[in-house]
Short mmCIF file of the N, C-alpha and C atoms (twelve columns), coordinates in Angstrom:
data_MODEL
# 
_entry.id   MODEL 
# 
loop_
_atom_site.group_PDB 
_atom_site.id 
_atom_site.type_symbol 
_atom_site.label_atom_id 
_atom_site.label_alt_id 
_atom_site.label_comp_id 
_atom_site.label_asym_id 
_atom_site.label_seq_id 
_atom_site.Cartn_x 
_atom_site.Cartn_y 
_atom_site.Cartn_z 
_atom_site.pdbx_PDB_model_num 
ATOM 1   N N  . UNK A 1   35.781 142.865 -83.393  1 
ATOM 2   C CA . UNK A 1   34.907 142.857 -84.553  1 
ATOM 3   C C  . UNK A 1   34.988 141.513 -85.280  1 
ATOM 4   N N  . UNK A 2   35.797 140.857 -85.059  1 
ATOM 5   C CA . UNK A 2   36.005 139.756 -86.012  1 
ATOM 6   C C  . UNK A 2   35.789 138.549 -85.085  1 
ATOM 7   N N  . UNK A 3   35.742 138.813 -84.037  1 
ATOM 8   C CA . UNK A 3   35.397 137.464 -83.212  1 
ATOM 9   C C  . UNK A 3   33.904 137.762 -83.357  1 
ATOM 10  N N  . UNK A 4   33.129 138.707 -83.405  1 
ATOM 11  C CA . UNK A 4   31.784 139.112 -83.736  1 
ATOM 12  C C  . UNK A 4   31.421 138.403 -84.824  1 
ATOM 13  N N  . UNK A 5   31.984 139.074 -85.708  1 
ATOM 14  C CA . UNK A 5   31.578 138.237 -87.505  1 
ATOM 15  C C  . UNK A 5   32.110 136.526 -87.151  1 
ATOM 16  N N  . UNK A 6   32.489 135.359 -86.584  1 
ATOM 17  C CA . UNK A 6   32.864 134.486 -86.728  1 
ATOM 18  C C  . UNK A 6   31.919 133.521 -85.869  1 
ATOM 19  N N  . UNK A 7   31.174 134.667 -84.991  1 
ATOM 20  C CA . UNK A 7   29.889 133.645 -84.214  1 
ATOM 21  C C  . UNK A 7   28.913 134.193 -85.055  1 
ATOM 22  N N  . UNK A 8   28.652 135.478 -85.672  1 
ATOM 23  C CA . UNK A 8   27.237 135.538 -86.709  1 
ATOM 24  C C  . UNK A 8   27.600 134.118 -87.299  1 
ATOM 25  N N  . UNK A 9   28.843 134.119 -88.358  1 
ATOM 26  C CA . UNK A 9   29.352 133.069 -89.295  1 
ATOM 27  C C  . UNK A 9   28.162 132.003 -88.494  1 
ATOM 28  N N  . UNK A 10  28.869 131.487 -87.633  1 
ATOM 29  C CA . UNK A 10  28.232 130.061 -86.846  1 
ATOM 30  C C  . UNK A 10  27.432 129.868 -86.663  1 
ATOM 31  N N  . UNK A 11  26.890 131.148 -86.146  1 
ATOM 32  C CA . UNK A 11  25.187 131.320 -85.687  1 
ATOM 33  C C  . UNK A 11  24.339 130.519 -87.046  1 
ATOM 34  N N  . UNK A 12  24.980 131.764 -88.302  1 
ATOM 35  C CA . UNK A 12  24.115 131.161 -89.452  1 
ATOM 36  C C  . UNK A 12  24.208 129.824 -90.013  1 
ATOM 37  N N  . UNK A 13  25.810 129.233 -89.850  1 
ATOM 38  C CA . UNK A 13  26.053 127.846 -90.031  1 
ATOM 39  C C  . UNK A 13  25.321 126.769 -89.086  1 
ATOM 40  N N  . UNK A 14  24.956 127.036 -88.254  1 
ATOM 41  C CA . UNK A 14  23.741 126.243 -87.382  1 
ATOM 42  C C  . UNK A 14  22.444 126.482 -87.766  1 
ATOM 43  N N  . UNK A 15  22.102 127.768 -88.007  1 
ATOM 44  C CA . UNK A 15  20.385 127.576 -88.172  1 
ATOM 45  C C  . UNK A 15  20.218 127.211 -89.628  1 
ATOM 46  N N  . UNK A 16  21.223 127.002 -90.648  1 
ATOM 47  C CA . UNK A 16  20.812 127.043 -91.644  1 
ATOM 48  C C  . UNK A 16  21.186 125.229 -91.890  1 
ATOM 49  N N  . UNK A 17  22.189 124.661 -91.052  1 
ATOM 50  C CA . UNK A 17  22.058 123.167 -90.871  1 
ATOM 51  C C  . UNK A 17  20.920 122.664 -90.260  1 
ATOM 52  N N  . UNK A 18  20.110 123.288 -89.249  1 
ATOM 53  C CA . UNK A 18  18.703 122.657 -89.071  1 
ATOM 54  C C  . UNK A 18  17.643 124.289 -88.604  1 
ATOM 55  N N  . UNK A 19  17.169 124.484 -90.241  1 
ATOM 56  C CA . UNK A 19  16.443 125.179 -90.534  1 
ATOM 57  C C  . UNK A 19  15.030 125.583 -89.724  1 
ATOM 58  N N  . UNK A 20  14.756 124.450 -88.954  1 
ATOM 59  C CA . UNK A 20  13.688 124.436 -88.137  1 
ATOM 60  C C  . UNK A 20  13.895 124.654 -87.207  1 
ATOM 61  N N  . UNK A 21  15.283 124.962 -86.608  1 
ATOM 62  C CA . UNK A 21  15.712 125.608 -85.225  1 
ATOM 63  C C  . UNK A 21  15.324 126.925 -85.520  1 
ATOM 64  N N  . UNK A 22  15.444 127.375 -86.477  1 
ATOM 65  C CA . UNK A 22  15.119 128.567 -86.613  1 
ATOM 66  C C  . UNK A 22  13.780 129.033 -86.443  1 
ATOM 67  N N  . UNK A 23  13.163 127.881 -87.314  1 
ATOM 68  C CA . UNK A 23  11.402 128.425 -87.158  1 
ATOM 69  C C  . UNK A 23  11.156 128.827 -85.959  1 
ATOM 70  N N  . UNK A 24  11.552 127.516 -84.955  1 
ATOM 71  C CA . UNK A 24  11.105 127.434 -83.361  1 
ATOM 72  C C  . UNK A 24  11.427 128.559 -82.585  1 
ATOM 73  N N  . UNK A 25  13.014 128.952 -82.649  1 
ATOM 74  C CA . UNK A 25  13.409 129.666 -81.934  1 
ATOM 75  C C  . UNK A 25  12.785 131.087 -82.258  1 
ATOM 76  N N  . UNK A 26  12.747 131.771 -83.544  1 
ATOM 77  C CA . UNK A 26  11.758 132.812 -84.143  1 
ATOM 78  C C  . UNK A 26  9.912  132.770 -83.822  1 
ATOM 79  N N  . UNK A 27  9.275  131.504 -83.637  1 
ATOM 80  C CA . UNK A 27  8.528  131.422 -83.004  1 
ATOM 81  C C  . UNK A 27  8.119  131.682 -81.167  1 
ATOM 82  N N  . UNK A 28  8.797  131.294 -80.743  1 
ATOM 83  C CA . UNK A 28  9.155  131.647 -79.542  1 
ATOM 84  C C  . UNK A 28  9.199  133.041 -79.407  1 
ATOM 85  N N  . UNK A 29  10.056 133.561 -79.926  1 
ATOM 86  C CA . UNK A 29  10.592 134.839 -79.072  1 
ATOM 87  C C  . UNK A 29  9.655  135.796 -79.807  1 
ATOM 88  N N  . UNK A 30  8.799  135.498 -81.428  1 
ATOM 89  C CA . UNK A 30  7.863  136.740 -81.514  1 
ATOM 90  C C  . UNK A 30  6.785  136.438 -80.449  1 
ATOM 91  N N  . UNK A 31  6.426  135.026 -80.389  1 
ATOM 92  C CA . UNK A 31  4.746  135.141 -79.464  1 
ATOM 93  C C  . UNK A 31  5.371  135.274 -77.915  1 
ATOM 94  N N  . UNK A 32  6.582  135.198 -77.215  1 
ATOM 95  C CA . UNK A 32  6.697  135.822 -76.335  1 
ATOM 96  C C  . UNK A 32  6.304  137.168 -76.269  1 
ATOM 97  N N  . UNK A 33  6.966  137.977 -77.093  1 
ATOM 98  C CA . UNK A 33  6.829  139.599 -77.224  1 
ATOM 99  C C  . UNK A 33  5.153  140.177 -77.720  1 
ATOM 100 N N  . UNK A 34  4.512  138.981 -78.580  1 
ATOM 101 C CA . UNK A 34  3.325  139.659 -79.186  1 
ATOM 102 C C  . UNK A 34  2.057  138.851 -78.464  1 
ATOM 103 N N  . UNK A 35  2.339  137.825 -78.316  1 
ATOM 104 C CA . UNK A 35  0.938  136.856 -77.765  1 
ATOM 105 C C  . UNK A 35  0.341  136.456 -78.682  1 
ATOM 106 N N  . UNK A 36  0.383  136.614 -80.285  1 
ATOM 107 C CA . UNK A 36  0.159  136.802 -81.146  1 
ATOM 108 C C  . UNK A 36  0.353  135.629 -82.187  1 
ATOM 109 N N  . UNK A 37  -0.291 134.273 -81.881  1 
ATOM 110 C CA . UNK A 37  0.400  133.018 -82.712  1 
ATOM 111 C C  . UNK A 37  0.443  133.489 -84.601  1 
ATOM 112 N N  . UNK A 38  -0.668 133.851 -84.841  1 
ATOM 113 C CA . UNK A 38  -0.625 134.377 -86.460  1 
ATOM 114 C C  . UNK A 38  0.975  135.435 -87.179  1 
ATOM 115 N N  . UNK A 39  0.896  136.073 -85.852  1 
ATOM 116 C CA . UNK A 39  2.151  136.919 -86.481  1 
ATOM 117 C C  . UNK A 39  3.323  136.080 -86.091  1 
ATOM 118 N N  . UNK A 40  3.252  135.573 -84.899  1 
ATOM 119 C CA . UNK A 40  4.770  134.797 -84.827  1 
ATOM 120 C C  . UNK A 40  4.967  133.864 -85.923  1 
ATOM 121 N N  . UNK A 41  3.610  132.939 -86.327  1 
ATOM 122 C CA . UNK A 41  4.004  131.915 -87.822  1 
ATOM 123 C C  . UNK A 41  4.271  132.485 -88.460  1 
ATOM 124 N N  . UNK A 42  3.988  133.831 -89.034  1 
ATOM 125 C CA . UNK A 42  4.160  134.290 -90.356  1 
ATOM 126 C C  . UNK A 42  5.531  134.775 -90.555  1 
ATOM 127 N N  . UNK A 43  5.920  135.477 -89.186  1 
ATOM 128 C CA . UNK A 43  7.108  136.125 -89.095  1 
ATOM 129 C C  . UNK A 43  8.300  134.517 -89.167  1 
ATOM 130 N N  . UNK A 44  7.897  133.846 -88.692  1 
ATOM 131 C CA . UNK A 44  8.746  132.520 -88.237  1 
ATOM 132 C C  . UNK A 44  9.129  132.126 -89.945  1 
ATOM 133 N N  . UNK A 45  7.790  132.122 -90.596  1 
ATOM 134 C CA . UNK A 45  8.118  131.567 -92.259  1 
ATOM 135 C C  . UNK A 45  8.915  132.609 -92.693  1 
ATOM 136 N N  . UNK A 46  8.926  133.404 -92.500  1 
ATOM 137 C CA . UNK A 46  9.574  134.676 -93.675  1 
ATOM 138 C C  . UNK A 46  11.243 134.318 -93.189  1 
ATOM 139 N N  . UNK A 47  11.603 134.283 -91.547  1 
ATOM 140 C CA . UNK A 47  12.847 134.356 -91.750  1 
ATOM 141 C C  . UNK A 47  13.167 132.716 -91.959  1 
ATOM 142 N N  . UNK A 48  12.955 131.803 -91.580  1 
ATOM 143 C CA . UNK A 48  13.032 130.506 -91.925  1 
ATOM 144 C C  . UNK A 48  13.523 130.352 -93.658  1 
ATOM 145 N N  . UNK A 49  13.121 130.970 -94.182  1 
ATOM 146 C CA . UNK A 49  13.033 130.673 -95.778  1 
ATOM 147 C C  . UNK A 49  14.117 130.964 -95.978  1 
ATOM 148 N N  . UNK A 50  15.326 132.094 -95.466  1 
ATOM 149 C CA . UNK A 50  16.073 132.222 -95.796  1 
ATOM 150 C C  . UNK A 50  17.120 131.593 -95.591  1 
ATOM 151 N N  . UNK A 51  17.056 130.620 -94.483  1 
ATOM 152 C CA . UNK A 51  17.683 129.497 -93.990  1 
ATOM 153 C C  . UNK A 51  17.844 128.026 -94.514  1 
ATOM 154 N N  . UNK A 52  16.226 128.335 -95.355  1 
ATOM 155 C CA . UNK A 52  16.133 127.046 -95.992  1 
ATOM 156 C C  . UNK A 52  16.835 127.385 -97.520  1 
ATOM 157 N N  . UNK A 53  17.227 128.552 -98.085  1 
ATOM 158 C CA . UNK A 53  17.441 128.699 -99.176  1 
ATOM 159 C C  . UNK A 53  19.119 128.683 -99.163  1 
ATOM 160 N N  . UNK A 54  19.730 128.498 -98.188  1 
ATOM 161 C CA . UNK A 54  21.365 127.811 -97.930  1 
ATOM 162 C C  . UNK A 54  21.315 126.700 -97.621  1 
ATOM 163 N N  . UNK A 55  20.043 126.127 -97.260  1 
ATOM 164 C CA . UNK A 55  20.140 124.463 -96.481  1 
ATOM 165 C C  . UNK A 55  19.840 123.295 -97.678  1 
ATOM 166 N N  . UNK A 56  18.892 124.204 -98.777  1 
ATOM 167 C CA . UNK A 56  18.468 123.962 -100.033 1 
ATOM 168 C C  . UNK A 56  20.120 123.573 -100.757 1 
ATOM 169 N N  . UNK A 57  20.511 124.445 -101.094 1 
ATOM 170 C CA . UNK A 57  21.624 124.630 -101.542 1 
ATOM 171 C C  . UNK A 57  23.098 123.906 -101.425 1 
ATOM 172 N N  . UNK A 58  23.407 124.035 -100.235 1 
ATOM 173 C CA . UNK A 58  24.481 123.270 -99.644  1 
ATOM 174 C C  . UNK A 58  23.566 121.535 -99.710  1 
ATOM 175 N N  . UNK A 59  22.890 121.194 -99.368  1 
ATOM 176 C CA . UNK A 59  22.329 119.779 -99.485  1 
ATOM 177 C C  . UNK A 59  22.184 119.127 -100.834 1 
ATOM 178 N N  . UNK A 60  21.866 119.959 -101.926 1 
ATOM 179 C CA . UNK A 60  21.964 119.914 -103.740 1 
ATOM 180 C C  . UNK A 60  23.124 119.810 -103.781 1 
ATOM 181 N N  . UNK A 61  24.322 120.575 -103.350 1 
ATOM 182 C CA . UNK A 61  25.292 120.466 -103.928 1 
ATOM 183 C C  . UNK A 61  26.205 119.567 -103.585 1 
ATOM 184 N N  . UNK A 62  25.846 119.008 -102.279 1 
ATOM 185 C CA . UNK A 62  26.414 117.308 -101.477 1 
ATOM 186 C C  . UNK A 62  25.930 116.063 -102.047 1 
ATOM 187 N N  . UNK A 63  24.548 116.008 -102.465 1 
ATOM 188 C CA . UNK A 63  23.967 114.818 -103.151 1 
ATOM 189 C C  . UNK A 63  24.351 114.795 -104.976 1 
ATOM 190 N N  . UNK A 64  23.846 115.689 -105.265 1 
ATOM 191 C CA . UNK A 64  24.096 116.023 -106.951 1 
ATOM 192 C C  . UNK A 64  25.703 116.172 -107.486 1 
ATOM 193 N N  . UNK A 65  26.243 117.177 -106.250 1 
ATOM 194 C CA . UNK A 65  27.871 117.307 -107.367 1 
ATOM 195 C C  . UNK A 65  27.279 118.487 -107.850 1 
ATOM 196 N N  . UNK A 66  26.532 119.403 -107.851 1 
ATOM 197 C CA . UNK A 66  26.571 120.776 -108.313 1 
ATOM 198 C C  . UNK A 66  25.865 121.676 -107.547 1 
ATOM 199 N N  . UNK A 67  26.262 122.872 -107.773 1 
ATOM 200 C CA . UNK A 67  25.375 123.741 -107.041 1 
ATOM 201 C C  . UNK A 67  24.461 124.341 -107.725 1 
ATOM 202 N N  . UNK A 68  24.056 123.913 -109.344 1 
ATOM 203 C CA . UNK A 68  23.078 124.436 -110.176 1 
ATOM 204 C C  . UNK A 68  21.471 124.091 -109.082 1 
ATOM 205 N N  . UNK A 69  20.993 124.135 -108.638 1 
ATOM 206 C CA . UNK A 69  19.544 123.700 -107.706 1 
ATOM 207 C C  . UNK A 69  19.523 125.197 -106.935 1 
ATOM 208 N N  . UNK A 70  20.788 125.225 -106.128 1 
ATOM 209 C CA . UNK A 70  20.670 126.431 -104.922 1 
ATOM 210 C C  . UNK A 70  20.361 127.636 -105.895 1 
ATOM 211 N N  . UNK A 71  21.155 127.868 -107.330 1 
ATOM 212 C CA . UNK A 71  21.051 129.392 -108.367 1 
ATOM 213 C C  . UNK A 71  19.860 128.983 -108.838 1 
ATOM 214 N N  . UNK A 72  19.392 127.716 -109.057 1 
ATOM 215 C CA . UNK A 72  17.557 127.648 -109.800 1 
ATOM 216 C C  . UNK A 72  16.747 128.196 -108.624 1 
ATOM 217 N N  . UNK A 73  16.811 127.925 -107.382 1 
ATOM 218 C CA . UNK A 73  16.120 128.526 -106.471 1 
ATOM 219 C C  . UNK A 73  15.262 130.045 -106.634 1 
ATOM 220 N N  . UNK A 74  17.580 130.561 -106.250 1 
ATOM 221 C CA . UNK A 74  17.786 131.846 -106.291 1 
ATOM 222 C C  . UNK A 74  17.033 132.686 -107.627 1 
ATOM 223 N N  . UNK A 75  17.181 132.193 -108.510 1 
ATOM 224 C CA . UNK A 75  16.579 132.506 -110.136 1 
ATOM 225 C C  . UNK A 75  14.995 132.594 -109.881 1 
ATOM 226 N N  . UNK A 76  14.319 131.720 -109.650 1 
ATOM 227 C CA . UNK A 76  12.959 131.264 -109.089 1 
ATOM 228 C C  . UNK A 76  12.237 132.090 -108.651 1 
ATOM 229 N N  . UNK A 77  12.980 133.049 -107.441 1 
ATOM 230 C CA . UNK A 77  12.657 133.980 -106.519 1 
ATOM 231 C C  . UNK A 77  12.676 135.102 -106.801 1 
ATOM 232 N N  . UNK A 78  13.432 135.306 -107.922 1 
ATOM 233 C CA . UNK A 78  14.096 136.591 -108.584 1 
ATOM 234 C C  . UNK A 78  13.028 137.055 -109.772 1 
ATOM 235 N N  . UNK A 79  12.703 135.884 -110.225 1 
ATOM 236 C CA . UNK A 79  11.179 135.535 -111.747 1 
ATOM 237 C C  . UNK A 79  10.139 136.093 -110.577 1 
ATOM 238 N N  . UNK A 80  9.844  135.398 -109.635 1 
ATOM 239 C CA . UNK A 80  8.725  135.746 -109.152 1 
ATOM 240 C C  . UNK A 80  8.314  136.720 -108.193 1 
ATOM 241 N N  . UNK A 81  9.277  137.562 -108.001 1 
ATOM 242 C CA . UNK A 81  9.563  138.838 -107.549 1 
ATOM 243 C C  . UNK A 81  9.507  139.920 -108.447 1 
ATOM 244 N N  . UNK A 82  9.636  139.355 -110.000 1 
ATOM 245 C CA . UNK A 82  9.426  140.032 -111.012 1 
ATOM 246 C C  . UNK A 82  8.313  140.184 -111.145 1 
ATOM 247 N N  . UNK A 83  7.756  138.935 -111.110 1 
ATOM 248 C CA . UNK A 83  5.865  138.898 -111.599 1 
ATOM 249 C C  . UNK A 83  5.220  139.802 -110.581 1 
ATOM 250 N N  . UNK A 84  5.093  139.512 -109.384 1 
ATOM 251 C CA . UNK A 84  4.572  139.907 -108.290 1 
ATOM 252 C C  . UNK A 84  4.843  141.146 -108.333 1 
ATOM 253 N N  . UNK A 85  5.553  142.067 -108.455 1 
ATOM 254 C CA . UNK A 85  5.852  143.167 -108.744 1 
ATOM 255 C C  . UNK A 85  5.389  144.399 -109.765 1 
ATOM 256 N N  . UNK A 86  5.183  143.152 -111.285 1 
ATOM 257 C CA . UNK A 86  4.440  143.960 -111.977 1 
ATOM 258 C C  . UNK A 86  3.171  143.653 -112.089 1 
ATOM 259 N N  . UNK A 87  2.479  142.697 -111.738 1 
ATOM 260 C CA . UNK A 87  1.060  142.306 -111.167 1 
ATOM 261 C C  . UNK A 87  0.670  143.895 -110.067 1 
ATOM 262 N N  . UNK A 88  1.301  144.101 -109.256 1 
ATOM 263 C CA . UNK A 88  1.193  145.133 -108.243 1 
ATOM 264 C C  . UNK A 88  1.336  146.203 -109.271 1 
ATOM 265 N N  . UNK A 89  1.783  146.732 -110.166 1 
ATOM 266 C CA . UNK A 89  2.099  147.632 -110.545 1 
ATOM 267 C C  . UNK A 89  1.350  148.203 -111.375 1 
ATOM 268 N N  . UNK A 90  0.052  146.734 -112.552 1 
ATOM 269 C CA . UNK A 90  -0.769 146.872 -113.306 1 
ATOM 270 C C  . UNK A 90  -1.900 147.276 -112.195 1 
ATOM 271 N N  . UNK A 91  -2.032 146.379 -110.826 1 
ATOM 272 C CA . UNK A 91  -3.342 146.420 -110.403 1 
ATOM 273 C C  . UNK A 91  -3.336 147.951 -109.672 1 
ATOM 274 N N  . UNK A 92  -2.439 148.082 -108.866 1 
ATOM 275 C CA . UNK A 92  -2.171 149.457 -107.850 1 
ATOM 276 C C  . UNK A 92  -1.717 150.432 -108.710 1 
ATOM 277 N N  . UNK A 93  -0.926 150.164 -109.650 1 
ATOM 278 C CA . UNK A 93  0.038  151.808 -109.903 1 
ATOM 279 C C  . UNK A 93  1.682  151.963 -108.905 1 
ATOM 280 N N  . UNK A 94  1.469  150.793 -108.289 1 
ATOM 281 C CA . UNK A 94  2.569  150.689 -107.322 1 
ATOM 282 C C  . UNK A 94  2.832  149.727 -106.806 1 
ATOM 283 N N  . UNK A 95  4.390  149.508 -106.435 1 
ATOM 284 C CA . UNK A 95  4.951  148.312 -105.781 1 
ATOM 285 C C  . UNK A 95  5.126  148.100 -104.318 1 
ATOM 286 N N  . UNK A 96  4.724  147.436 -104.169 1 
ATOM 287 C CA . UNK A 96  4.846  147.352 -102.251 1 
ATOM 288 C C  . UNK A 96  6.123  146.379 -102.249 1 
ATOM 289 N N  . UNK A 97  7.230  146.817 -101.957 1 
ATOM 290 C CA . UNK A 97  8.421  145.850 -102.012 1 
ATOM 291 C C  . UNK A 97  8.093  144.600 -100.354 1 
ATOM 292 N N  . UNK A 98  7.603  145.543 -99.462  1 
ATOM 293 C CA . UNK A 98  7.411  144.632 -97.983  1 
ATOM 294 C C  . UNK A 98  6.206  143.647 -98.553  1 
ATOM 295 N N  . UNK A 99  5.246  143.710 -99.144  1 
ATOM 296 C CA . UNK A 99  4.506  143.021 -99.563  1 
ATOM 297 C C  . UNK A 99  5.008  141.502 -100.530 1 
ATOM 298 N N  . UNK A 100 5.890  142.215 -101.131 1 
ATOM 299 C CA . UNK A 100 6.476  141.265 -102.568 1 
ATOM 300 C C  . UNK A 100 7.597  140.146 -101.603 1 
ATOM 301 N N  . UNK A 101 7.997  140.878 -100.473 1 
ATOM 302 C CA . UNK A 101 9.426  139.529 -99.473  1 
ATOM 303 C C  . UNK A 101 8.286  138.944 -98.761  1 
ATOM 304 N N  . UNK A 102 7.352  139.795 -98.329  1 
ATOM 305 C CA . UNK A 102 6.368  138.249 -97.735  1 
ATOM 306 C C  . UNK A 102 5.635  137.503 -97.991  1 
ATOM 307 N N  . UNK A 103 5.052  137.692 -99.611  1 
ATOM 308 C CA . UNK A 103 4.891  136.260 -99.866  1 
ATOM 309 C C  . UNK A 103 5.899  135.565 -100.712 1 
ATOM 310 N N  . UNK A 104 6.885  136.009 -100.888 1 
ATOM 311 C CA . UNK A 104 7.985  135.053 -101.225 1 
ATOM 312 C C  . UNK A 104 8.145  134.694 -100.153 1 
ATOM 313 N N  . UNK A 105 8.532  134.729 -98.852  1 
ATOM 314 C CA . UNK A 105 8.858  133.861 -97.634  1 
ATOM 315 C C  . UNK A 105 8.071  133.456 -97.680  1 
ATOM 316 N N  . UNK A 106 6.697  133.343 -97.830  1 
ATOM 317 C CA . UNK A 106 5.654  132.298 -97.164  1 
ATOM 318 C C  . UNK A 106 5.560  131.052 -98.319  1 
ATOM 319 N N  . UNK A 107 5.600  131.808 -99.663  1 
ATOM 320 C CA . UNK A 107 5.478  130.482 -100.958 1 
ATOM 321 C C  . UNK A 107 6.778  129.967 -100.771 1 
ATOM 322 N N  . UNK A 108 7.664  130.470 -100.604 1 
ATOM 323 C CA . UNK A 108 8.841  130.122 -100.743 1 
ATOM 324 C C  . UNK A 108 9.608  129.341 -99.205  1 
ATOM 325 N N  . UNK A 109 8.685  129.730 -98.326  1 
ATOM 326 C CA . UNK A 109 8.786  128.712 -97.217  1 
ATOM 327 C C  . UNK A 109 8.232  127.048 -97.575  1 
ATOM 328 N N  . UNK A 110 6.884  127.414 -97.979  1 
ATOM 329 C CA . UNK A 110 6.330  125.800 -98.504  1 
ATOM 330 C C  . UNK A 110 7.155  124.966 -99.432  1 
ATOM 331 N N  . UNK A 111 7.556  125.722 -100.802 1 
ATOM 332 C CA . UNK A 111 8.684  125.287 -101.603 1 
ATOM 333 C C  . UNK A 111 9.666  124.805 -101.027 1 
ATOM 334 N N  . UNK A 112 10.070 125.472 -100.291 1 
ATOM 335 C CA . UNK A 112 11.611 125.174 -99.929  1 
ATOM 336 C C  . UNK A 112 11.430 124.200 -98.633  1 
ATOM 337 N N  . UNK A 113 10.824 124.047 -97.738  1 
ATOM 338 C CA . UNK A 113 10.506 123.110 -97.150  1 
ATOM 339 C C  . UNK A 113 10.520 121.496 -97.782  1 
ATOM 340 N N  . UNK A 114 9.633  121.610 -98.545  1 
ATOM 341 C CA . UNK A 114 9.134  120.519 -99.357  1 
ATOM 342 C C  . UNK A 114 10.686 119.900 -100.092 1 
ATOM 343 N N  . UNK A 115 11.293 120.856 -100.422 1 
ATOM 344 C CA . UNK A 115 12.607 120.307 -101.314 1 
ATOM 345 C C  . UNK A 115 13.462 119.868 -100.148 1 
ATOM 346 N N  . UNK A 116 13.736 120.692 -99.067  1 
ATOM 347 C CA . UNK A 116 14.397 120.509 -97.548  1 
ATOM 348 C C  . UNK A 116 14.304 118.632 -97.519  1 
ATOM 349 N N  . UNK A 117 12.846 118.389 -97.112  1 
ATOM 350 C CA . UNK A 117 12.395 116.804 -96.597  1 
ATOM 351 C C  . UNK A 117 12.784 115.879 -97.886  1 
ATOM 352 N N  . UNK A 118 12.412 116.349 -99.187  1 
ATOM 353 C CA . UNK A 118 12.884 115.451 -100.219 1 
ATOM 354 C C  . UNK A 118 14.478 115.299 -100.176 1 
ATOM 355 N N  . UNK A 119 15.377 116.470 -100.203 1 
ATOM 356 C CA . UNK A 119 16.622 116.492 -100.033 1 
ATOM 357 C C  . UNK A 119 17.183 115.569 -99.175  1 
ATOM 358 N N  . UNK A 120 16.785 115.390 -98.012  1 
ATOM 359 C CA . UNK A 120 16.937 114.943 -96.899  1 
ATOM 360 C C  . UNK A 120 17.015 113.586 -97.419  1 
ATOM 361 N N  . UNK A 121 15.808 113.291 -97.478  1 
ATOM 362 C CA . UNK A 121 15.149 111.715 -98.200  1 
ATOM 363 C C  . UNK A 121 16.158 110.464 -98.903  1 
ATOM 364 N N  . UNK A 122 16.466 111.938 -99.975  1 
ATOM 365 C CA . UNK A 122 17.532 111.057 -100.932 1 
ATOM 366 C C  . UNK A 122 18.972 111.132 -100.581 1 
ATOM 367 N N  . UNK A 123 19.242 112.092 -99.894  1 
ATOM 368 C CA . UNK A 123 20.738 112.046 -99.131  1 
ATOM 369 C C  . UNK A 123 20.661 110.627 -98.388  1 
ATOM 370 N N  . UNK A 124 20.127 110.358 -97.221  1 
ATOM 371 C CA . UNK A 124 19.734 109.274 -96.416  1 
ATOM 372 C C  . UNK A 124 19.984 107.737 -97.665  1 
ATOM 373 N N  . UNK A 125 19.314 108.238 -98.800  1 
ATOM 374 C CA . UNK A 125 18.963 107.132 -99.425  1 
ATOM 375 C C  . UNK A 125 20.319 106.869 -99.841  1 
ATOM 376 N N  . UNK A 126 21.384 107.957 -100.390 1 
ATOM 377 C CA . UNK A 126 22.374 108.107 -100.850 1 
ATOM 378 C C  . UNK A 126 23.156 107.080 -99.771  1 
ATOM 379 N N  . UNK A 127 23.135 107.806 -98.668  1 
ATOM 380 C CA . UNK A 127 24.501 107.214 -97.994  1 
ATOM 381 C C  . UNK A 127 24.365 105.881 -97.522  1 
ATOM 382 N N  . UNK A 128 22.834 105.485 -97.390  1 
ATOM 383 C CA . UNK A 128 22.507 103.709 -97.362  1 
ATOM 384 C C  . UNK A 128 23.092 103.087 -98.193  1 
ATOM 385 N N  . UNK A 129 22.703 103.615 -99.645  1 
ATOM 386 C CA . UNK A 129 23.368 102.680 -100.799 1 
ATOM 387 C C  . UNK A 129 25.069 102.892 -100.836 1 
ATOM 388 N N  . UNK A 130 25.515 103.627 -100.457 1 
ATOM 389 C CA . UNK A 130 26.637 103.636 -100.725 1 
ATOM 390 C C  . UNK A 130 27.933 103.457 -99.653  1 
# 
């Protein structure tokens, strides 16, 4: 059991060091199974995001000296899981929770992407200058 939990450990310590292994490899194996390029992207963003939201994190807290960025994220997601939720709740009468994680993976794929390449950017820039 514990040699089990120590390659998940790794597993996730790799896809979440290059976040886009993940996309690919999640791409792959849904449009193998579905043929289906629309569902494999979509499915590919949803779990990707969660990869990018430790890659987010751990990379803020190497350049900056804090880990306040990775909890603004986390906070971020949490507000807008709020909104989205009661938006659904005024318009329907009800919450679709599967509805409310996929478009947080998908907004929250673009977001977090976008911070991913900037992160990147200024790390690079970091370790030139220094």
């Amino acid at each position: 059991m514990i040699v089990l939990l120590q390659w998940l450990q790794q597993l996730y310590l790799l896809l979440a060091l290059v976040p886009f292994a993940a996309f690919l490899l999640t791409w792959g194996a849904v449009y193998g199974l579905t043929r289906d390029k629309r569902k494999a992207t979509h499915y590919s963003m949803d779990i990707t995001s969660v990869f990018l939201i430790g890659s987010v994190a751990v990379m803020s807290r190497n350049i900056f000296g804090s880990g306040m960025l990775g909890w603004t994220v986390l906070l971020l997601f949490l507000v807008a899981a709020g909104l989205l939720g009661n938006m659904q709740n005024r318009k329907r009468g009800k919450v679709d929770l599967v509805r409310i994680a996929r478009t947080l993976g998908r907004v929250g794929f673009v977001f977090l992407s976008a911070c991913y390449v900037l992160l990147l950017l200024v790390g690079i820039g970091k370790y030139m200058i220094t």
